PDB file of N, CA, C and O and ligand atoms in Angstrom:
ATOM      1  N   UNK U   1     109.696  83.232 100.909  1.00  0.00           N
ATOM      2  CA  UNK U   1     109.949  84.683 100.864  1.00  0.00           C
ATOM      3  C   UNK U   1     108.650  85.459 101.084  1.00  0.00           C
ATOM      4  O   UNK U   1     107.684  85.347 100.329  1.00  0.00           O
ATOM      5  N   UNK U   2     108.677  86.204 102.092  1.00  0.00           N
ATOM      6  CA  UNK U   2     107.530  86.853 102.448  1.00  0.00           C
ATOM      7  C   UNK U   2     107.725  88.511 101.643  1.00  0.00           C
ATOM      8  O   UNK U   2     108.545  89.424 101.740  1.00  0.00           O
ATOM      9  N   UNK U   3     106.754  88.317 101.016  1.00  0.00           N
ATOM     10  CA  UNK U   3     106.032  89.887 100.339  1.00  0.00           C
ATOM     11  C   UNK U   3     105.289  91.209 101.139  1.00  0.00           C
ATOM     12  O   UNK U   3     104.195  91.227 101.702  1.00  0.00           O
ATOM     13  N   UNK U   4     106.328  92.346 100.971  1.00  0.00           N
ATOM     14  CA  UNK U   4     105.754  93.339 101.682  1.00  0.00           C
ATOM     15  C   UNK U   4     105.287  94.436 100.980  1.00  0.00           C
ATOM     16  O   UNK U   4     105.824  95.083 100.080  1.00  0.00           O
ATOM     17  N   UNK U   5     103.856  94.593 101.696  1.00  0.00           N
ATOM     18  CA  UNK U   5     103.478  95.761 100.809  1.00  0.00           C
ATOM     19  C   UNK U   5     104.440  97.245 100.902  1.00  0.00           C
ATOM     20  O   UNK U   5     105.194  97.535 101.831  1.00  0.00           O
ATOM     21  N   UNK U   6     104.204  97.972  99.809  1.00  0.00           N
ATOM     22  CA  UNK U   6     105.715  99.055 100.303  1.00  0.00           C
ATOM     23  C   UNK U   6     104.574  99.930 100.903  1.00  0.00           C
ATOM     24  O   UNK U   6     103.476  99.915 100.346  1.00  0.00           O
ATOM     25  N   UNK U   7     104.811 100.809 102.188  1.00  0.00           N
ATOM     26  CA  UNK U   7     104.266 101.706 102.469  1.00  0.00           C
ATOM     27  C   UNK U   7     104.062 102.943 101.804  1.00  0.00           C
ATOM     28  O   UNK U   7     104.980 103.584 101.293  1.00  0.00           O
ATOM     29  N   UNK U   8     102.181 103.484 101.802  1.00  0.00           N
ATOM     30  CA  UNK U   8     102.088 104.672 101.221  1.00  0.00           C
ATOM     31  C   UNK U   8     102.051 105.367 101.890  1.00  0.00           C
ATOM     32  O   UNK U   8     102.035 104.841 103.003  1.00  0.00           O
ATOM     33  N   UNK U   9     102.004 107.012 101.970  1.00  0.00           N
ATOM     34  CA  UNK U   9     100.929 107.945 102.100  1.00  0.00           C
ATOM     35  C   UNK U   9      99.662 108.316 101.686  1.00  0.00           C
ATOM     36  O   UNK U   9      99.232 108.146 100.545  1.00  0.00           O
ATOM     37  N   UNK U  10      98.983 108.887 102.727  1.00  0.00           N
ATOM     38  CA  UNK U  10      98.056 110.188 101.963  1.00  0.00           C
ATOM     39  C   UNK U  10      98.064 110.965 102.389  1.00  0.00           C
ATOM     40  O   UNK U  10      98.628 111.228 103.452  1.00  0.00           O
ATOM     41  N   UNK U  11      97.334 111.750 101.614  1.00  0.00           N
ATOM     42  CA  UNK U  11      97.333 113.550 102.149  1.00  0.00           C
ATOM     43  C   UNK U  11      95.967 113.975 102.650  1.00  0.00           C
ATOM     44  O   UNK U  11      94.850 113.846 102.149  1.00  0.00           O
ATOM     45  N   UNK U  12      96.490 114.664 104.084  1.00  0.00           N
ATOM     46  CA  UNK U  12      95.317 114.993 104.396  1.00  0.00           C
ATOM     47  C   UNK U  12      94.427 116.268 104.101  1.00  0.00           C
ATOM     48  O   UNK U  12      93.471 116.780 104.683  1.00  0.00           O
ATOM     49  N   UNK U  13      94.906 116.468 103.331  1.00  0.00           N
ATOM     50  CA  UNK U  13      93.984 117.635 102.782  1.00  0.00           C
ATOM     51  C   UNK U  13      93.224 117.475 101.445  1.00  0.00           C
ATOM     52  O   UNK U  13      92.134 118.038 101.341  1.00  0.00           O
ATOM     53  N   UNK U  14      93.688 116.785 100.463  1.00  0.00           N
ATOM     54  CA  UNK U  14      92.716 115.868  99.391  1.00  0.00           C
ATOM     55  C   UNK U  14      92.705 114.544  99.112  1.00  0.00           C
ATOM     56  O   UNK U  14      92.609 114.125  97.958  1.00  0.00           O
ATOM     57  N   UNK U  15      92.812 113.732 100.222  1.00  0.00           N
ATOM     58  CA  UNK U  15      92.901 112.371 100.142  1.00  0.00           C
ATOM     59  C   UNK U  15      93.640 111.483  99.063  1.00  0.00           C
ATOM     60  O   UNK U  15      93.344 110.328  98.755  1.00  0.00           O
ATOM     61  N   UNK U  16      94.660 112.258  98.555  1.00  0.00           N
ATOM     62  CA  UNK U  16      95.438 111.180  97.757  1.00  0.00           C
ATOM     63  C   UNK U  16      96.364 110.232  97.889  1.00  0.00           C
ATOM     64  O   UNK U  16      97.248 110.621  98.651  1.00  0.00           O
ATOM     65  N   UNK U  17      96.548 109.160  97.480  1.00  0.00           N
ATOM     66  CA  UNK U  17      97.592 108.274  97.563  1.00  0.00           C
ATOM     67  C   UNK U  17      98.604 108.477  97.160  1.00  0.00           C
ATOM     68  O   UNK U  17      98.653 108.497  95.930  1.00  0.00           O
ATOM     69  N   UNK U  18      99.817 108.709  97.852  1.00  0.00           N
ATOM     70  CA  UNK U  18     100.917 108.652  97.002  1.00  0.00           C
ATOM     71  C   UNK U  18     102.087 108.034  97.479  1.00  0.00           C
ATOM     72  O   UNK U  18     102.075 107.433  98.553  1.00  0.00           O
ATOM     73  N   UNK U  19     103.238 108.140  96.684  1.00  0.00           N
ATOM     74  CA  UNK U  19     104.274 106.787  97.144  1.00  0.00           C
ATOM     75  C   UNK U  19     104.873 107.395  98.389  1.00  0.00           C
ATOM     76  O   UNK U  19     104.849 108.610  98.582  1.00  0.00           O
ATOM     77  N   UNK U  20     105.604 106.227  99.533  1.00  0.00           N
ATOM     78  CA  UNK U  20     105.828 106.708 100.779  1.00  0.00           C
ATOM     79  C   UNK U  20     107.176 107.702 100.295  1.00  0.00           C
ATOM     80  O   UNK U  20     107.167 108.670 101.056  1.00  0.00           O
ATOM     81  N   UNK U  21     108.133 107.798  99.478  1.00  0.00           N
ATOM     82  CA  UNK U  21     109.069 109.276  99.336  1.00  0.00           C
ATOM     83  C   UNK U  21     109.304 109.992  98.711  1.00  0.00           C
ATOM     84  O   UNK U  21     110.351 110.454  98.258  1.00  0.00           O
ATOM     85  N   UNK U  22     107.493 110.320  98.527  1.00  0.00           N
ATOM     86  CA  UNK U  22     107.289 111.502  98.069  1.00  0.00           C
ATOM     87  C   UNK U  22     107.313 112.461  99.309  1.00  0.00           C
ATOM     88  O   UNK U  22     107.073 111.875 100.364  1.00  0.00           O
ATOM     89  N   UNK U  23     107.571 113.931  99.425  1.00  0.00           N
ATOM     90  CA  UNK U  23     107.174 114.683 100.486  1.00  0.00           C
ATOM     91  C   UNK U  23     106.295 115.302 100.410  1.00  0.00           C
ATOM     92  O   UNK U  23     105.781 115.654 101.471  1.00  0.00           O
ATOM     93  N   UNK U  24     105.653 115.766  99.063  1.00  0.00           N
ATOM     94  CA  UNK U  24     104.537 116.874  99.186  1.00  0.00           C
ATOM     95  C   UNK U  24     103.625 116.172  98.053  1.00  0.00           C
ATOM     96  O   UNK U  24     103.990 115.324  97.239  1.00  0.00           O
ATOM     97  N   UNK U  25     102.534 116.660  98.189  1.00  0.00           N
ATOM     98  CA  UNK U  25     101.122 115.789  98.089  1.00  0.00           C
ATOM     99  C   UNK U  25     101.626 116.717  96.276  1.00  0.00           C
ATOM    100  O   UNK U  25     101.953 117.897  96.398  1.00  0.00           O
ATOM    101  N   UNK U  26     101.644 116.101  94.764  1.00  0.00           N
ATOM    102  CA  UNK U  26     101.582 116.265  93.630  1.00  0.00           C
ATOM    103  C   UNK U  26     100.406 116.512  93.264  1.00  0.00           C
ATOM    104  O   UNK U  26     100.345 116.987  92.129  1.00  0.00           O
ATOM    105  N   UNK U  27      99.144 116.331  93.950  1.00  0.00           N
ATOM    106  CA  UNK U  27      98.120 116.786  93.244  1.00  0.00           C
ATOM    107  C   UNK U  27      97.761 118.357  94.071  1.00  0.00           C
ATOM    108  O   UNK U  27      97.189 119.145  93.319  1.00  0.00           O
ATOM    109  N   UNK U  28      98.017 118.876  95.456  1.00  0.00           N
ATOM    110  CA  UNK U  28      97.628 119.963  95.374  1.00  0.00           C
ATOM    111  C   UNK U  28      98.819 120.705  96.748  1.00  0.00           C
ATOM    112  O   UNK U  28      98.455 121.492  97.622  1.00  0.00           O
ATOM    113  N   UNK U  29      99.702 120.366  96.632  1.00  0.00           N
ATOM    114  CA  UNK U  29     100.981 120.689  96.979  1.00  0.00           C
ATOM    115  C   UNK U  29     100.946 120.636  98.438  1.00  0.00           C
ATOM    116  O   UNK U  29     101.887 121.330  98.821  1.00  0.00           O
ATOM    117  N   UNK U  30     100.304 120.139  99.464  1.00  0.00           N
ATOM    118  CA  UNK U  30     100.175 120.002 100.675  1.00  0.00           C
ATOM    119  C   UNK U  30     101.320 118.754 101.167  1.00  0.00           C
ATOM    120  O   UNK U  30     101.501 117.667 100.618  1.00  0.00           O
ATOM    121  N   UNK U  31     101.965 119.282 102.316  1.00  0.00           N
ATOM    122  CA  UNK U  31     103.270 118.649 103.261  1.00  0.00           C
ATOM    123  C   UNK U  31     102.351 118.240 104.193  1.00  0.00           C
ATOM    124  O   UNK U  31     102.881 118.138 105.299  1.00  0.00           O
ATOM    125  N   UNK U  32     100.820 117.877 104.183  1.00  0.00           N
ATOM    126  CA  UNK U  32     100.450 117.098 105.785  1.00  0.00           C
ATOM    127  C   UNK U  32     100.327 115.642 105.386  1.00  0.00           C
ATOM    128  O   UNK U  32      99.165 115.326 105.132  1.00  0.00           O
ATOM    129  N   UNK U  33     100.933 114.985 105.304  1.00  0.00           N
ATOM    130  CA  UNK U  33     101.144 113.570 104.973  1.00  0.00           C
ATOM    131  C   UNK U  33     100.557 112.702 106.693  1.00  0.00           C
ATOM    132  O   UNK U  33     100.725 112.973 107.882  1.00  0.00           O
ATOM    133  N   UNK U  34      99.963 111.789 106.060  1.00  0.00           N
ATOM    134  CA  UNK U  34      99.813 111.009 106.752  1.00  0.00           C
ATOM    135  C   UNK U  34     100.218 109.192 106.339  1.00  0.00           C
ATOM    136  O   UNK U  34     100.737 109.098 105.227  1.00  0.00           O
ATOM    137  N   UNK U  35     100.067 108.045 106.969  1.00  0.00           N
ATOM    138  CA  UNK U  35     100.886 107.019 106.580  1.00  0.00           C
ATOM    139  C   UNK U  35      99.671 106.043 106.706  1.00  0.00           C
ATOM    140  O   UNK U  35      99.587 104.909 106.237  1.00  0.00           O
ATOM    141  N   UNK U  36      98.534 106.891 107.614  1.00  0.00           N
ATOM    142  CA  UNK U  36      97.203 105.938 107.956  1.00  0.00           C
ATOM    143  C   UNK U  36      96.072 105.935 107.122  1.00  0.00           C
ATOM    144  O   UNK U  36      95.905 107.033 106.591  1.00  0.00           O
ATOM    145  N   UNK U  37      95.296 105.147 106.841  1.00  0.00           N
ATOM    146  CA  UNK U  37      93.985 105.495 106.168  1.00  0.00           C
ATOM    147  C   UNK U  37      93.577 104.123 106.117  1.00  0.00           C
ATOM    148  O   UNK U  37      94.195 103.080 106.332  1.00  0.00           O
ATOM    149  N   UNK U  38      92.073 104.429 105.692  1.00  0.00           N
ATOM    150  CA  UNK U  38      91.182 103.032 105.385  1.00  0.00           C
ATOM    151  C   UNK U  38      90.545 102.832 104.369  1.00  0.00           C
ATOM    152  O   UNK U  38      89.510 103.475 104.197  1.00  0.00           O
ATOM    153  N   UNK U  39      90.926 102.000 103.522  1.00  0.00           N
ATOM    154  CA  UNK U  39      90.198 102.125 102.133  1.00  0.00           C
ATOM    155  C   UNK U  39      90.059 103.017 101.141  1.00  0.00           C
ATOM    156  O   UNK U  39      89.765 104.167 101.466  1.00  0.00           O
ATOM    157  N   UNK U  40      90.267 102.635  99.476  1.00  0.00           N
ATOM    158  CA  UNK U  40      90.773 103.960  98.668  1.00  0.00           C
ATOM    159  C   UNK U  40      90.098 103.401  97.874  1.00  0.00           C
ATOM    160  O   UNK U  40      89.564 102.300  98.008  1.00  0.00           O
ATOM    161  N   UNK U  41      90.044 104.403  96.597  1.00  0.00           N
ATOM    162  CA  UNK U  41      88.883 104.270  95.215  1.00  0.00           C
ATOM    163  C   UNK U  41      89.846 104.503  94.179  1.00  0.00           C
ATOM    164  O   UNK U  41      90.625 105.453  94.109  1.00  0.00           O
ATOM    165  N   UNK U  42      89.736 103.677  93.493  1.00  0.00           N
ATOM    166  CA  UNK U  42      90.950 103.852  92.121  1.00  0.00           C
ATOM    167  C   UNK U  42      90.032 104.284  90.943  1.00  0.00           C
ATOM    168  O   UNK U  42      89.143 103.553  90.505  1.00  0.00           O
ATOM    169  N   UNK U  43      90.309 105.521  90.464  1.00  0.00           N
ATOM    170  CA  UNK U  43      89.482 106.049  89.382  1.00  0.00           C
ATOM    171  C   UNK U  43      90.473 105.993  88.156  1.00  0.00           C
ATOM    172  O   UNK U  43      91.380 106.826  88.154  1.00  0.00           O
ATOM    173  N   UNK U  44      90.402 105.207  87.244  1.00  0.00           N
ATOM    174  CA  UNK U  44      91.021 104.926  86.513  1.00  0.00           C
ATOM    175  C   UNK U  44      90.657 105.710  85.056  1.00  0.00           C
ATOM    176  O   UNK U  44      91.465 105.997  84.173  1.00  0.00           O
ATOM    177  N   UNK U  45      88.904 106.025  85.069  1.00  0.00           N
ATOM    178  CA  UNK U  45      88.793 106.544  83.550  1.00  0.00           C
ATOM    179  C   UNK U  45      87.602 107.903  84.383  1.00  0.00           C
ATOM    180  O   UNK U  45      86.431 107.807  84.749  1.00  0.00           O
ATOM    181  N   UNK U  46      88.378 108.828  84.412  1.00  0.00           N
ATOM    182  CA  UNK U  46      87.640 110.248  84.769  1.00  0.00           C
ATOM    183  C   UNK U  46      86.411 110.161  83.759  1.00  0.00           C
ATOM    184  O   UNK U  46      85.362 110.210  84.403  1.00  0.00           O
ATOM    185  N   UNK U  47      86.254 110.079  82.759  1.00  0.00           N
ATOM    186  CA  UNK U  47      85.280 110.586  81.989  1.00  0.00           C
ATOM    187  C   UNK U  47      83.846 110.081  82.313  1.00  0.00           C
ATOM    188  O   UNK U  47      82.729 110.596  82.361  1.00  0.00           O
ATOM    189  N   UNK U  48      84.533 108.464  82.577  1.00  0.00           N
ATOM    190  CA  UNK U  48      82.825 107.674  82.421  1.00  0.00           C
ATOM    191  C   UNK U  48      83.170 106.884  83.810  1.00  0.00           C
ATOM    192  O   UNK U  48      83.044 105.662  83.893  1.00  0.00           O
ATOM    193  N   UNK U  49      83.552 107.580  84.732  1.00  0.00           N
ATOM    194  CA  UNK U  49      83.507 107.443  86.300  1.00  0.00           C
ATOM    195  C   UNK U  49      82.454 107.942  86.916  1.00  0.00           C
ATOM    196  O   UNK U  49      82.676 109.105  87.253  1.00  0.00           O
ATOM    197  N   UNK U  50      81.094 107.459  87.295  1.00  0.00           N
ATOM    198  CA  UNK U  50      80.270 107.762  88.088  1.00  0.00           C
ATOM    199  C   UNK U  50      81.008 108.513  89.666  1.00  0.00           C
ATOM    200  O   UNK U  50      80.487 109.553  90.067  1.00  0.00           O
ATOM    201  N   UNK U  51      81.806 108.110  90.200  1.00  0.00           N
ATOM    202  CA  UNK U  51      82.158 107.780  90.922  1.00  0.00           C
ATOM    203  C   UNK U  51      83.031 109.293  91.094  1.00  0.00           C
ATOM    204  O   UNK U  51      83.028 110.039  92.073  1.00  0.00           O
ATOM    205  N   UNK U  52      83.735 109.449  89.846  1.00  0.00           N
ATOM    206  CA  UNK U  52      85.064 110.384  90.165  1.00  0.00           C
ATOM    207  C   UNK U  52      83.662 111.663  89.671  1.00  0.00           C
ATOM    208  O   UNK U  52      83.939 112.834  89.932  1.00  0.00           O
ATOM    209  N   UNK U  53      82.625 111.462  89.174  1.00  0.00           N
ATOM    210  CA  UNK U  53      81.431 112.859  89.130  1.00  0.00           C
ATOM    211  C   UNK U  53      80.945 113.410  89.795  1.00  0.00           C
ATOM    212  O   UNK U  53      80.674 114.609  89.729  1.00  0.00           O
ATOM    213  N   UNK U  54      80.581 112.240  91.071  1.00  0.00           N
ATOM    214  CA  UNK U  54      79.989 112.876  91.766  1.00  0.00           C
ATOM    215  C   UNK U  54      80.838 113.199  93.154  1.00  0.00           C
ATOM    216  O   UNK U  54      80.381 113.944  94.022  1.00  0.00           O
ATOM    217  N   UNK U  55      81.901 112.663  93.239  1.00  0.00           N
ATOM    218  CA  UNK U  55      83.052 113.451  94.307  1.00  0.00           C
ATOM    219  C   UNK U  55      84.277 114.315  93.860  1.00  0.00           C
ATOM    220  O   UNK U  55      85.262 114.786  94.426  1.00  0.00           O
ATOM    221  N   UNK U  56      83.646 114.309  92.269  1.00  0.00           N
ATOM    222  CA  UNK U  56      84.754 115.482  91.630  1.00  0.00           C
ATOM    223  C   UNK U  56      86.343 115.162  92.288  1.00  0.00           C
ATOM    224  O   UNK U  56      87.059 115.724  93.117  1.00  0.00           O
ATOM    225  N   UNK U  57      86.462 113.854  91.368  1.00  0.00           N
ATOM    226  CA  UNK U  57      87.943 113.281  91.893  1.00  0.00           C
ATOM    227  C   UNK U  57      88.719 113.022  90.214  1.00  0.00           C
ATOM    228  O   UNK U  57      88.164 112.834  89.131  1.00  0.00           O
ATOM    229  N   UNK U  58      90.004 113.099  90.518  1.00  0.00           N
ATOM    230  CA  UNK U  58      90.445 113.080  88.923  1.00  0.00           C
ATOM    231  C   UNK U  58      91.323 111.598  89.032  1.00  0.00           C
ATOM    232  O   UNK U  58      91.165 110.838  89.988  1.00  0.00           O
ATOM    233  N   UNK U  59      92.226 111.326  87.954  1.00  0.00           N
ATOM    234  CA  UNK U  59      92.255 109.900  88.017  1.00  0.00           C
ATOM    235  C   UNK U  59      93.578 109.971  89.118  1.00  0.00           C
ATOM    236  O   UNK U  59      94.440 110.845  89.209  1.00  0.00           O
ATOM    237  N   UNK U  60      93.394 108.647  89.956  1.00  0.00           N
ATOM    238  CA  UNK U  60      94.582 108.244  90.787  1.00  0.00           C
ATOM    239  C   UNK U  60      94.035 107.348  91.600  1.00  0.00           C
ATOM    240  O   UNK U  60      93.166 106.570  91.207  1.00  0.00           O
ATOM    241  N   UNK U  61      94.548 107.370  92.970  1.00  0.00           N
ATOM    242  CA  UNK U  61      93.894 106.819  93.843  1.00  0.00           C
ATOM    243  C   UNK U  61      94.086 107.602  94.869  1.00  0.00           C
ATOM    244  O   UNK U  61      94.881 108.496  95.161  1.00  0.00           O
ATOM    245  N   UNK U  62      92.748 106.822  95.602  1.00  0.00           N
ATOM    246  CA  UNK U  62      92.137 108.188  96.942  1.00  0.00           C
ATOM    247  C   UNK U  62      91.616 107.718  97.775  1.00  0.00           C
ATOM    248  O   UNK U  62      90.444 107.369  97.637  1.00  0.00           O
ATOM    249  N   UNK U  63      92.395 107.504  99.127  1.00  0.00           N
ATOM    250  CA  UNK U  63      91.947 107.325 100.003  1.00  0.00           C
ATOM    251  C   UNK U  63      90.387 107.736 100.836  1.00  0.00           C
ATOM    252  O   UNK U  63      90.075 108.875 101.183  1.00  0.00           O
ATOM    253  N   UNK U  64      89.568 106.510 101.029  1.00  0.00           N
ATOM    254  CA  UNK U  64      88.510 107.164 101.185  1.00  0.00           C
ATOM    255  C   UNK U  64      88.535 108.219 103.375  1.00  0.00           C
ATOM    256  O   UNK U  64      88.185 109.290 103.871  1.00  0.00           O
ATOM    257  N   UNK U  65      89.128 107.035 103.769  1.00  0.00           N
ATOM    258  CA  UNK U  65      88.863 107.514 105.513  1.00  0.00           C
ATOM    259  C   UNK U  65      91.029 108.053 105.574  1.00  0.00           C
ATOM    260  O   UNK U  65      91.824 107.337 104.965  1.00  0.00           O
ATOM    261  N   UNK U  66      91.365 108.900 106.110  1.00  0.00           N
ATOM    262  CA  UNK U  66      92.447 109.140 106.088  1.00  0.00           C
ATOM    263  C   UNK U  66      92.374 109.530 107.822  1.00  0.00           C
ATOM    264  O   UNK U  66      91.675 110.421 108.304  1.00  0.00           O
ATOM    265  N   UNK U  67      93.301 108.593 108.589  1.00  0.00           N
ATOM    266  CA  UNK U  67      93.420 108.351 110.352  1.00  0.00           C
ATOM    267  C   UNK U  67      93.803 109.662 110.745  1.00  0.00           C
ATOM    268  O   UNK U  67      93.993 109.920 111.934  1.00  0.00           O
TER     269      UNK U  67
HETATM  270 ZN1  LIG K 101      96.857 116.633  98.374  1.00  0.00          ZN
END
């Protein structure tokens, strides 16, 4: 039995990940969905995230290159 990843989105206007049927981006209400991207950053603990400080990202995941 072959395993498929389920397809996401992101949004191209704040790079978030979200599930493929969703229609509008939940973190900042944008409909430009895209289905492409390359590589994402999972910020799991905002507080003591180097990472989510200095790109001022809150927790989720986020596509870093969006096609
Ligand atoms: Zn968005």
């Amino acid at each position: 039995m072959a395993y498929r990843k389920p397809k996401r989105k992101v949004c191209r206007n704040c790079k978030a990940i979200i599930d493929k049927d969703v229609d509008r981006c939940p973190y900042c209400g944008s409909t430009d969905l895209s289905e492409d991207y390359s590589g994402f950053i999972i910020i799991v603990n905002q507080e003591n995230s180097e990472f989510s400080k200095k790109l001022n990202l809150k927790e989720g995941k986020w596509a870093i290159r969006v096609l």
